[in-house]
Amino acid sequence: MPDYSYIGEMLGILGATGTLIIPGLPALNWNGQAVGENGASTTVTAVKNASGLSAVATYAPGSRKAFTKSTYYKGRGAIPLVRLNGTTEYLTIPDEAYWEANNNPTTNTDVAFSYLVWFIQNSSGRQMLFSKSLAQSTNGEYQLEIQTDASAEARLRDFSAAVSAVLITPASKVIYGRLMSVGFTYNGIGGATAVSAGNAEIFTNGVQESAPTRTNSASYVAMENLTHAVRVGSSGDAGGFAFLNGAVSLVVFERAAWTAAQVTRLHAIGREALTPLPLARFAGRR
């Protein structure tokens, strides 16, 4: 039987807005919430700390069961790995206030938020992991993508100013064909120091990057409440790097800044749940 205890362990680390998007999760009842896939496997409902939050991801195009490559399951938690073909397949969540990065028009500052994405990249090149923006324009809010040098880039966009604040891991941090996680946390400060040390941090496999490339902009004020959907494995526009060729497994999201210890723990729980239990060894008479 699958061990779903990792869900409770992760939600226990998160606050009231903690959300787990688990592509391919079978339908189940979690503390009174109906979560997981619908019968046709066209949508998957996220697991949330607050039942009032609405987070339903839709597979595109069509049902997950019609995707090019089959989903497979890994570890004691039987966590699904939904395989994406790199050209047309992704998940999309409708725009709503919960996913907005700027919800304070009075002070025009960003909102603190954090995410952790488990994935496999099967081929080299720029590919999108998680976004609420269009990859090939300044139109959007935030995104996480893999670069050609196998670094991971977290980007915050100021649409009106047409500038971005960017945080990038060192090269070769993404290992092709290997299941791994990338995390990002931001305290929502906005302004010209948005991604300075202490305001925004990026993590690979639960470890905070000590020397990421930080690119602030003097023109950056804040992100804006735009209408783009949230997408997993795509940015939603055309282009050679708009889609992930690989698999997505688990997305953790919260409208709050995380400590390094929280990210490390979330990664450790995910890694344990994704690791198969060892076969038992029995001693006996020869």
GROMACS .gro file of C-alpha atoms in nm, residues 86-260:
model
  175
   86GLY     CA    1   0.877   1.837  -2.423
   87THR     CA    2   0.656   1.975  -2.699
   88THR     CA    3   0.288   1.983  -2.601
   89GLU     CA    4   0.224   1.836  -2.253
   90TYR     CA    5   0.198   2.026  -1.924
   91LEU     CA    6  -0.037   2.111  -1.634
   92THR     CA    7  -0.222   2.439  -1.593
   93ILE     CA    8  -0.395   2.605  -1.296
   94PRO     CA    9  -0.633   2.900  -1.352
   95ASP     CA   10  -0.526   3.245  -1.240
   96GLU     CA   11  -0.658   3.352  -0.901
   97ALA     CA   12  -0.549   3.571  -0.610
   98TYR     CA   13  -0.372   3.288  -0.426
   99TRP     CA   14  -0.109   3.257  -0.700
  100GLU     CA   15  -0.050   3.631  -0.741
  101ALA     CA   16   0.293   3.765  -0.650
  102ASN     CA   17   0.183   4.126  -0.591
  103ASN     CA   18  -0.128   4.167  -0.381
  104ASN     CA   19  -0.053   4.498  -0.213
  105PRO     CA   20  -0.145   4.784  -0.450
  106THR     CA   21  -0.121   5.036  -0.164
  107THR     CA   22   0.251   4.985  -0.108
  108ASN     CA   23   0.318   4.828  -0.450
  109THR     CA   24   0.533   4.557  -0.298
  110ASP     CA   25   0.552   4.189  -0.375
  111VAL     CA   26   0.409   3.907  -0.167
  112ALA     CA   27   0.640   3.658   0.002
  113PHE     CA   28   0.619   3.318  -0.164
  114SER     CA   29   0.821   2.999  -0.199
  115TYR     CA   30   0.814   2.682  -0.404
  116LEU     CA   31   0.991   2.349  -0.441
  117VAL     CA   32   0.966   2.145  -0.762
  118TRP     CA   33   1.060   1.778  -0.803
  119PHE     CA   34   1.138   1.684  -1.164
  120ILE     CA   35   1.349   1.492  -1.414
  121GLN     CA   36   1.498   1.660  -1.721
  122ASN     CA   37   1.574   1.407  -1.995
  123SER     CA   38   1.757   1.627  -2.245
  124SER     CA   39   1.974   1.936  -2.240
  125GLY     CA   40   1.859   2.286  -2.329
  126ARG     CA   41   1.641   2.563  -2.188
  127GLN     CA   42   1.319   2.417  -2.049
  128MET     CA   43   1.044   2.554  -1.825
  129LEU     CA   44   0.962   2.393  -1.490
  130PHE     CA   45   0.714   2.625  -1.318
  131SER     CA   46   0.573   2.956  -1.435
  132LYS     CA   47   0.315   3.229  -1.412
  133SER     CA   48   0.446   3.415  -1.714
  134LEU     CA   49   0.531   3.388  -2.080
  135ALA     CA   50   0.884   3.267  -2.139
  136GLN     CA   51   0.967   3.481  -2.438
  137SER     CA   52   0.848   3.824  -2.325
  138THR     CA   53   0.851   4.052  -2.023
  139ASN     CA   54   0.481   3.981  -1.978
  140GLY     CA   55   0.432   3.780  -1.662
  141GLU     CA   56   0.509   3.742  -1.295
  142TYR     CA   57   0.749   3.462  -1.200
  143GLN     CA   58   0.908   3.153  -1.349
  144LEU     CA   59   1.161   2.876  -1.290
  145GLU     CA   60   1.348   2.739  -1.589
  146ILE     CA   61   1.653   2.530  -1.671
  147GLN     CA   62   1.925   2.700  -1.875
  148THR     CA   63   2.148   2.558  -2.149
  149ASP     CA   64   2.439   2.525  -1.903
  150ALA     CA   65   2.224   2.309  -1.671
  151SER     CA   66   2.175   2.588  -1.420
  152ALA     CA   67   1.834   2.668  -1.270
  153GLU     CA   68   1.702   3.023  -1.303
  154ALA     CA   69   1.432   3.184  -1.087
  155ARG     CA   70   1.296   3.506  -1.237
  156LEU     CA   71   1.066   3.780  -1.101
  157ARG     CA   72   0.915   4.012  -1.365
  158ASP     CA   73   0.805   4.375  -1.336
  159PHE     CA   74   0.571   4.407  -1.634
  160SER     CA   75   0.535   4.787  -1.640
  161ALA     CA   76   0.908   4.848  -1.615
  162ALA     CA   77   0.985   4.558  -1.853
  163VAL     CA   78   1.266   4.435  -1.628
  164SER     CA   79   1.339   4.127  -1.419
  165ALA     CA   80   1.516   4.032  -1.098
  166VAL     CA   81   1.696   3.702  -1.152
  167LEU     CA   82   1.860   3.439  -0.931
  168ILE     CA   83   2.062   3.162  -1.100
  169THR     CA   84   2.243   2.858  -0.960
  170PRO     CA   85   2.595   2.775  -1.077
  171ALA     CA   86   2.619   2.572  -1.398
  172SER     CA   87   2.577   2.194  -1.409
  173LYS     CA   88   2.348   2.180  -1.106
  174VAL     CA   89   2.075   2.001  -1.303
  175ILE     CA   90   2.179   1.643  -1.378
  176TYR     CA   91   2.001   1.507  -1.685
  177GLY     CA   92   1.795   1.195  -1.626
  178ARG     CA   93   1.809   1.226  -1.247
  179LEU     CA   94   1.516   1.294  -1.016
  180MET     CA   95   1.593   1.610  -0.818
  181SER     CA   96   1.440   1.921  -0.665
  182VAL     CA   97   1.491   2.295  -0.707
  183GLY     CA   98   1.353   2.535  -0.449
  184PHE     CA   99   1.312   2.912  -0.432
  185THR     CA  100   1.209   3.146  -0.152
  186TYR     CA  101   1.143   3.521  -0.159
  187ASN     CA  102   1.047   3.759   0.122
  188GLY     CA  103   0.847   3.991  -0.106
  189ILE     CA  104   1.054   4.301  -0.041
  190GLY     CA  105   1.042   4.422  -0.402
  191GLY     CA  106   1.253   4.710  -0.532
  192ALA     CA  107   1.612   4.725  -0.644
  193THR     CA  108   1.732   4.460  -0.396
  194ALA     CA  109   1.461   4.202  -0.461
  195VAL     CA  110   1.697   3.908  -0.513
  196SER     CA  111   1.983   4.026  -0.292
  197ALA     CA  112   2.116   3.785  -0.030
  198GLY     CA  113   1.867   3.739   0.249
  199ASN     CA  114   1.573   3.849   0.034
  200ALA     CA  115   1.569   3.561  -0.215
  201GLU     CA  116   1.748   3.227  -0.215
  202ILE     CA  117   1.763   2.927  -0.448
  203PHE     CA  118   1.821   2.562  -0.352
  204THR     CA  119   1.917   2.242  -0.533
  205ASN     CA  120   1.831   1.912  -0.367
  206GLY     CA  121   1.756   2.088  -0.041
  207VAL     CA  122   2.089   2.272  -0.021
  208GLN     CA  123   2.100   2.651  -0.035
  209GLU     CA  124   2.328   2.776  -0.310
  210SER     CA  125   2.607   2.976  -0.148
  211ALA     CA  126   2.717   3.164  -0.459
  212PRO     CA  127   2.427   3.207  -0.701
  213THR     CA  128   2.432   3.478  -0.965
  214ARG     CA  129   2.208   3.763  -0.849
  215THR     CA  130   2.086   4.018  -1.102
  216ASN     CA  131   1.880   4.302  -0.958
  217SER     CA  132   1.746   4.600  -1.150
  218ALA     CA  133   1.727   4.958  -1.030
  219SER     CA  134   1.401   4.984  -1.228
  220TYR     CA  135   1.238   4.683  -1.065
  221VAL     CA  136   0.951   4.784  -0.835
  222ALA     CA  137   0.727   4.479  -0.801
  223MET     CA  138   0.545   4.212  -0.994
  224GLU     CA  139   0.188   4.282  -1.101
  225ASN     CA  140  -0.141   4.097  -1.075
  226LEU     CA  141  -0.168   3.968  -1.429
  227THR     CA  142  -0.397   3.701  -1.567
  228HIS     CA  143  -0.157   3.427  -1.669
  229ALA     CA  144  -0.236   3.077  -1.551
  230VAL     CA  145   0.014   2.888  -1.338
  231ARG     CA  146   0.180   2.613  -1.540
  232VAL     CA  147   0.390   2.313  -1.446
  233GLY     CA  148   0.625   2.193  -1.720
  234SER     CA  149   0.550   2.482  -1.955
  235SER     CA  150   0.528   2.859  -1.988
  236GLY     CA  151   0.220   2.849  -2.210
  237ASP     CA  152   0.372   3.016  -2.515
  238ALA     CA  153   0.545   2.879  -2.821
  239GLY     CA  154   0.917   2.827  -2.840
  240GLY     CA  155   1.192   2.570  -2.812
  241PHE     CA  156   1.234   2.612  -2.437
  242ALA     CA  157   0.870   2.650  -2.340
  243PHE     CA  158   0.820   2.285  -2.238
  244LEU     CA  159   0.992   2.033  -2.011
  245ASN     CA  160   1.116   1.710  -2.167
  246GLY     CA  161   1.115   1.475  -1.871
  247ALA     CA  162   0.882   1.427  -1.577
  248VAL     CA  163   0.723   1.626  -1.296
  249SER     CA  164   0.654   1.473  -0.959
  250LEU     CA  165   0.562   1.716  -0.684
  251VAL     CA  166   0.525   2.093  -0.649
  252VAL     CA  167   0.518   2.251  -0.303
  253PHE     CA  168   0.394   2.613  -0.290
  254GLU     CA  169   0.327   2.859  -0.010
  255ARG     CA  170   0.262   3.233   0.012
  256ALA     CA  171   0.535   3.276   0.271
  257ALA     CA  172   0.913   3.293   0.289
  258TRP     CA  173   1.086   2.970   0.392
  259THR     CA  174   1.396   2.920   0.600
  260ALA     CA  175   1.680   2.709   0.470
   0.00000   0.00000   0.00000
